[in-house]
Amino acid sequence: YVHLTGHSALIGTLIAPLMLLGGPLVLRAAAVTGGVVGALSLTAACAPDGKFLTWGGPLAIGLGGVAWHAWVG
């Protein structure tokens, strides 16, 4: 429990200033991220025989596109 408490304190310490600087933007990003991760998790849970595991390449390309857009834009 000590490590979990330390991790939670660290994450809270890092995210709290972001909420003060850009609260609505950070909240929107968190909501969209939660929606995407939830949808992918639901798809993976319902996929038969691990067929979701072959999506590694397209998901990596999508993540690269999101990271590139965040860096450029």
CSV table of C-alpha atoms in Angstrom, one decimal:
chain,number,residue,atom,x,y,z
A,1,TYR,CA,0.0,0.0,0.0
A,2,VAL,CA,3.0,2.3,0.5
A,3,HIS,CA,3.9,2.2,-3.2
A,4,LEU,CA,0.3,2.8,-4.3
A,5,THR,CA,0.0,5.8,-1.9
A,6,GLY,CA,3.3,7.2,-3.2
A,7,HIS,CA,2.3,6.7,-6.8
A,8,SER,CA,-1.1,8.3,-6.2
A,9,ALA,CA,0.5,11.3,-4.4
A,10,LEU,CA,3.0,11.7,-7.3
A,11,ILE,CA,0.3,11.6,-10.0
A,12,GLY,CA,-1.8,14.1,-8.0
A,13,THR,CA,1.2,16.4,-7.5
A,14,LEU,CA,1.8,16.4,-11.3
A,15,ILE,CA,-1.8,16.7,-12.5
A,16,ALA,CA,-3.0,19.3,-10.0
A,17,PRO,CA,-1.0,22.2,-11.5
A,18,LEU,CA,-2.3,21.2,-15.0
A,19,MET,CA,-5.9,21.5,-13.8
A,20,LEU,CA,-5.2,25.0,-12.5
A,21,LEU,CA,-3.5,26.1,-15.7
A,22,GLY,CA,-5.9,24.6,-18.2
A,23,GLY,CA,-8.8,22.9,-16.4
A,24,PRO,CA,-11.4,22.5,-19.2
A,25,LEU,CA,-8.8,21.4,-21.7
A,26,VAL,CA,-7.3,18.8,-19.4
A,27,LEU,CA,-10.8,17.6,-18.4
A,28,ARG,CA,-11.8,17.2,-22.1
A,29,ALA,CA,-8.5,15.3,-22.9
A,30,ALA,CA,-9.1,13.0,-19.9
A,31,ALA,CA,-12.7,12.3,-21.0
A,32,VAL,CA,-11.7,11.6,-24.6
A,33,THR,CA,-8.8,9.4,-23.5
A,34,GLY,CA,-11.1,7.4,-21.1
A,35,GLY,CA,-13.6,6.9,-23.9
A,36,VAL,CA,-11.0,5.6,-26.3
A,37,VAL,CA,-9.4,3.3,-23.8
A,38,GLY,CA,-12.8,2.1,-22.7
A,39,ALA,CA,-13.9,1.4,-26.2
A,40,LEU,CA,-10.7,-0.5,-27.0
A,41,SER,CA,-11.0,-2.5,-23.8
A,42,LEU,CA,-14.6,-3.4,-24.5
A,43,THR,CA,-13.6,-4.5,-28.0
A,44,ALA,CA,-10.7,-6.6,-26.7
A,45,ALA,CA,-12.9,-8.2,-24.0
A,46,CYS,CA,-15.5,-9.2,-26.7
A,47,ALA,CA,-13.0,-10.4,-29.3
A,48,PRO,CA,-12.9,-14.1,-29.8
A,49,ASP,CA,-9.6,-16.0,-29.6
A,50,GLY,CA,-7.4,-13.0,-29.1
A,51,LYS,CA,-8.1,-11.5,-32.6
A,52,PHE,CA,-7.7,-8.1,-31.1
A,53,LEU,CA,-4.0,-8.8,-30.5
A,54,THR,CA,-3.3,-8.4,-34.3
A,55,TRP,CA,-4.3,-4.7,-34.0
A,56,GLY,CA,-0.9,-3.8,-32.6
A,57,GLY,CA,0.3,-2.2,-35.8
A,58,PRO,CA,-2.7,0.0,-36.6
A,59,LEU,CA,-2.9,1.1,-33.0
A,60,ALA,CA,0.7,2.0,-32.9
A,61,ILE,CA,0.3,4.0,-36.1
A,62,GLY,CA,-2.7,5.8,-34.5
A,63,LEU,CA,-0.8,6.5,-31.4
A,64,GLY,CA,2.1,7.9,-33.5
A,65,GLY,CA,-0.3,10.1,-35.3
A,66,VAL,CA,-1.7,11.5,-32.1
A,67,ALA,CA,1.7,12.1,-30.6
A,68,TRP,CA,2.9,13.8,-33.9
A,69,HIS,CA,-0.2,16.0,-33.9
A,70,ALA,CA,0.4,17.0,-30.2
A,71,TRP,CA,4.0,17.8,-31.0
A,72,VAL,CA,3.4,19.8,-34.2
A,73,GLY,CA,0.1,21.4,-33.3
